[in-house]
Amino acid sequence: MNRILAAVAVVCLLATVALGLVYAGGHSPGSLDSAVAGGVAGLGRTTFDVLVLPTEPYVLLPAIAVVTGSCAYLRRWPDAALAVAGPAVAVGLNTWVLKPLFDRWKDGILVYPSGHTVSLVTVLAVLVLLARPKVLTAVLGVLLLCCAAIGMIGLGYHYLTDIVGGTFFGTAVVTGLRSVTPRRVPAPSAG
């Protein structure tokens, strides 16, 4: 399992870099970015405001606290550490390393990879890795991410490519950390 997670982390990191290099130093959207923005434009400000809520710190920080607290209660210390470290490491690296490195701007703000997306995806990735059933959690996470993406694009926060880059990077950090996190292996049954 650790090798699979490490491979996912490497592929997602490479995808983040590849996409970032395509748009590095840019100020304008690509054709896909423009098409998607045009496609969601008619939904309305209130809809966008609601859709973007899952990316806000006042939603994500309590979610991190609940996951961390639940893991601590169950004495799953490596899982509790992942719930805190995944988002913290990803947001820190994204803000202070990747955004300045790729230098993609929108309305005077660095936008690639999307910090809103990195924040949301890291929390969702932690949930997928820790929760059961994983498939249901993953499907709900993807739906939530798609809704948030529509909101971010509609409000003009990000281009679609910023969101895709943020998704890759958030996934890379959490799966990478999980691949090196020690986990308790259940003892074989004695009976």
CSV table of C-alpha atoms in Angstrom, one decimal:
chain,number,residue,atom,x,y,z
A,1,MET,CA,0.0,0.0,0.0
A,2,ASN,CA,2.8,2.4,0.8
A,3,ARG,CA,4.3,1.9,-2.6
A,4,ILE,CA,1.0,2.7,-4.3
A,5,LEU,CA,0.6,5.8,-2.2
A,6,ALA,CA,4.1,6.9,-3.0
A,7,ALA,CA,3.6,6.3,-6.7
A,8,VAL,CA,0.3,8.4,-6.6
A,9,ALA,CA,2.2,11.2,-4.8
A,10,VAL,CA,5.0,11.2,-7.4
A,11,VAL,CA,2.5,11.2,-10.4
A,12,CYS,CA,0.4,14.0,-8.9
A,13,LEU,CA,3.5,16.1,-8.1
A,14,LEU,CA,4.8,15.7,-11.7
A,15,ALA,CA,1.3,16.6,-13.0
A,16,THR,CA,1.3,19.7,-10.8
A,17,VAL,CA,4.7,20.8,-12.1
A,18,ALA,CA,3.9,20.0,-15.8
A,19,LEU,CA,0.6,21.9,-15.7
A,20,GLY,CA,2.3,24.7,-13.8
A,21,LEU,CA,5.1,25.0,-16.4
A,22,VAL,CA,2.5,25.4,-19.2
A,23,TYR,CA,0.9,28.4,-17.4
A,24,ALA,CA,4.0,29.8,-15.5
A,25,GLY,CA,4.3,33.5,-15.6
A,26,GLY,CA,0.9,33.9,-17.3
A,27,HIS,CA,-1.8,36.4,-16.7
A,28,SER,CA,-4.4,35.1,-19.1
A,29,PRO,CA,-6.6,32.0,-19.2
A,30,GLY,CA,-6.2,29.2,-21.6
A,31,SER,CA,-9.0,28.2,-24.0
A,32,LEU,CA,-10.3,25.5,-21.6
A,33,ASP,CA,-10.2,28.0,-18.7
A,34,SER,CA,-12.3,30.5,-20.7
A,35,ALA,CA,-14.8,27.9,-22.0
A,36,VAL,CA,-15.5,26.6,-18.4
A,37,ALA,CA,-15.8,30.1,-17.1
A,38,GLY,CA,-18.3,30.9,-19.8
A,39,GLY,CA,-20.2,27.7,-19.1
A,40,VAL,CA,-20.8,28.5,-15.4
A,41,ALA,CA,-21.3,32.3,-15.8
A,42,GLY,CA,-25.1,32.2,-15.6
A,43,LEU,CA,-25.5,30.5,-12.2
A,44,GLY,CA,-25.5,33.7,-10.1
A,45,ARG,CA,-23.5,35.1,-7.2
A,46,THR,CA,-25.5,33.5,-4.4
A,47,THR,CA,-25.0,30.1,-5.9
A,48,PHE,CA,-21.3,30.6,-6.3
A,49,ASP,CA,-21.0,31.9,-2.7
A,50,VAL,CA,-22.7,28.7,-1.4
A,51,LEU,CA,-20.6,26.4,-3.6
A,52,VAL,CA,-17.3,27.9,-2.5
A,53,LEU,CA,-18.1,27.5,1.3
A,54,PRO,CA,-16.3,24.2,1.7
A,55,THR,CA,-13.0,25.9,0.7
A,56,GLU,CA,-13.2,28.5,3.5
A,57,PRO,CA,-11.0,28.2,6.6
A,58,TYR,CA,-14.0,28.5,9.0
A,59,VAL,CA,-15.3,25.3,7.5
A,60,LEU,CA,-12.0,23.4,7.0
A,61,LEU,CA,-10.4,24.2,10.3
A,62,PRO,CA,-13.3,22.7,12.4
A,63,ALA,CA,-13.3,19.7,10.0
A,64,ILE,CA,-9.6,19.1,10.6
A,65,ALA,CA,-10.2,19.5,14.4
A,66,VAL,CA,-13.0,16.9,14.3
A,67,VAL,CA,-10.9,14.4,12.3
A,68,THR,CA,-7.9,14.9,14.5
A,69,GLY,CA,-9.9,14.7,17.7
A,70,SER,CA,-11.6,11.5,16.5
A,71,CYS,CA,-8.3,9.9,15.7
A,72,ALA,CA,-6.8,11.0,19.0
A,73,TYR,CA,-9.8,9.6,20.9
A,74,LEU,CA,-9.3,6.3,19.1
A,75,ARG,CA,-5.5,6.5,19.9
A,76,ARG,CA,-4.7,6.5,16.2
A,77,TRP,CA,-1.8,8.9,16.6
A,78,PRO,CA,-0.3,8.6,13.1
A,79,ASP,CA,-3.7,9.3,11.6
A,80,ALA,CA,-4.2,12.3,13.9
A,81,ALA,CA,-0.8,13.6,12.8
A,82,LEU,CA,-1.7,13.1,9.1
A,83,ALA,CA,-5.0,15.0,9.6
A,84,VAL,CA,-3.0,18.1,10.8
A,85,ALA,CA,0.2,17.7,8.9
A,86,GLY,CA,-1.4,17.0,5.5
A,87,PRO,CA,-3.2,20.4,5.2
A,88,ALA,CA,-0.5,22.4,7.0
A,89,VAL,CA,2.4,21.1,4.9
A,90,ALA,CA,0.5,21.4,1.6
A,91,VAL,CA,-0.9,24.9,2.3
A,92,GLY,CA,2.6,26.1,3.5
A,93,LEU,CA,4.4,24.7,0.5
A,94,ASN,CA,1.8,26.0,-1.9
A,95,THR,CA,1.7,29.5,-0.5
A,96,TRP,CA,5.4,30.1,0.0
A,97,VAL,CA,7.0,27.9,-2.7
A,98,LEU,CA,4.7,26.9,-5.6
A,99,LYS,CA,2.8,30.1,-6.2
A,100,PRO,CA,5.9,32.3,-6.3
A,101,LEU,CA,7.7,29.7,-8.4
A,102,PHE,CA,5.0,29.4,-11.0
A,103,ASP,CA,4.1,33.1,-10.9
A,104,ARG,CA,0.7,32.9,-12.5
A,105,TRP,CA,-1.5,35.9,-11.7
A,106,LYS,CA,-5.2,36.8,-11.8
A,107,ASP,CA,-6.4,40.2,-10.8
A,108,GLY,CA,-3.2,40.9,-9.0
A,109,ILE,CA,-3.1,37.7,-7.0
A,110,LEU,CA,-0.9,34.6,-7.5
A,111,VAL,CA,-3.3,31.8,-8.4
A,112,TYR,CA,-1.5,28.6,-9.4
A,113,PRO,CA,-2.0,26.1,-7.8
A,114,SER,CA,-5.2,27.2,-6.2
A,115,GLY,CA,-4.8,27.5,-2.4
A,116,HIS,CA,-8.6,27.1,-1.9
A,117,THR,CA,-8.3,23.8,-3.7
A,118,VAL,CA,-5.2,22.6,-1.9
A,119,SER,CA,-6.9,23.3,1.4
A,120,LEU,CA,-10.1,21.4,0.5
A,121,VAL,CA,-8.4,18.5,-1.3
A,122,THR,CA,-6.0,17.8,1.5
A,123,VAL,CA,-8.8,17.5,4.0
A,124,LEU,CA,-10.8,15.3,1.6
A,125,ALA,CA,-7.8,13.2,0.8
A,126,VAL,CA,-7.2,12.6,4.5
A,127,LEU,CA,-10.9,11.6,4.9
A,128,VAL,CA,-10.7,9.2,2.0
A,129,LEU,CA,-7.6,7.6,3.5
A,130,LEU,CA,-9.0,7.3,7.0
A,131,ALA,CA,-12.8,6.8,6.5
A,132,ARG,CA,-14.8,3.7,5.5
A,133,PRO,CA,-16.4,3.1,3.1
A,134,LYS,CA,-13.6,4.6,1.0
A,135,VAL,CA,-15.4,4.5,-2.3
A,136,LEU,CA,-18.4,6.4,-1.0
A,137,THR,CA,-16.1,9.0,0.8
A,138,ALA,CA,-14.2,9.4,-2.5
A,139,VAL,CA,-17.3,9.9,-4.6
A,140,LEU,CA,-18.7,12.5,-2.1
A,141,GLY,CA,-15.4,14.2,-2.0
A,142,VAL,CA,-15.2,14.5,-5.8
A,143,LEU,CA,-18.7,15.9,-5.9
A,144,LEU,CA,-17.9,18.5,-3.2
A,145,LEU,CA,-14.7,19.4,-5.1
A,146,CYS,CA,-16.6,19.9,-8.4
A,147,CYS,CA,-19.2,22.1,-6.7
A,148,ALA,CA,-16.4,24.2,-5.0
A,149,ALA,CA,-14.7,24.4,-8.4
A,150,ILE,CA,-17.8,25.9,-10.0
A,151,GLY,CA,-18.0,28.4,-7.2
A,152,MET,CA,-14.3,29.4,-7.4
A,153,ILE,CA,-14.5,29.8,-11.2
A,154,GLY,CA,-17.8,31.7,-11.0
A,155,LEU,CA,-16.5,34.1,-8.4
A,156,GLY,CA,-13.4,34.7,-10.4
A,157,TYR,CA,-11.0,33.3,-7.8
A,158,HIS,CA,-9.3,30.8,-10.1
A,159,TYR,CA,-9.1,29.4,-13.5
A,160,LEU,CA,-9.9,25.7,-14.0
A,161,THR,CA,-6.3,24.9,-14.5
A,162,ASP,CA,-5.4,26.4,-11.1
A,163,ILE,CA,-8.0,24.1,-9.5
A,164,VAL,CA,-6.6,21.1,-11.3
A,165,GLY,CA,-3.1,21.9,-10.2
A,166,GLY,CA,-4.3,22.4,-6.6
A,167,THR,CA,-6.0,19.0,-6.8
A,168,PHE,CA,-2.9,17.3,-7.9
A,169,PHE,CA,-0.7,19.0,-5.4
A,170,GLY,CA,-3.0,18.5,-2.4
A,171,THR,CA,-3.3,14.8,-3.3
A,172,ALA,CA,0.5,14.5,-3.8
A,173,VAL,CA,1.2,15.9,-0.3
A,174,VAL,CA,-1.3,13.8,1.6
A,175,THR,CA,-0.5,10.5,-0.2
A,176,GLY,CA,3.2,11.2,0.1
A,177,LEU,CA,2.9,11.8,3.8
A,178,ARG,CA,0.7,8.8,4.3
A,179,SER,CA,3.2,6.6,2.4
A,180,VAL,CA,5.9,7.4,5.0
A,181,THR,CA,3.6,7.4,8.1
A,182,PRO,CA,3.9,4.4,10.3
A,183,ARG,CA,0.6,2.5,10.8
A,184,ARG,CA,-0.5,0.0,13.2
A,185,VAL,CA,-0.8,-3.5,11.7
A,186,PRO,CA,-3.6,-5.5,13.2
A,187,ALA,CA,-2.4,-8.6,15.1
A,188,PRO,CA,-3.4,-11.9,13.6
A,189,SER,CA,-6.2,-13.7,15.3
A,190,ALA,CA,-5.3,-16.2,18.0
A,191,GLY,CA,-8.5,-18.2,17.7
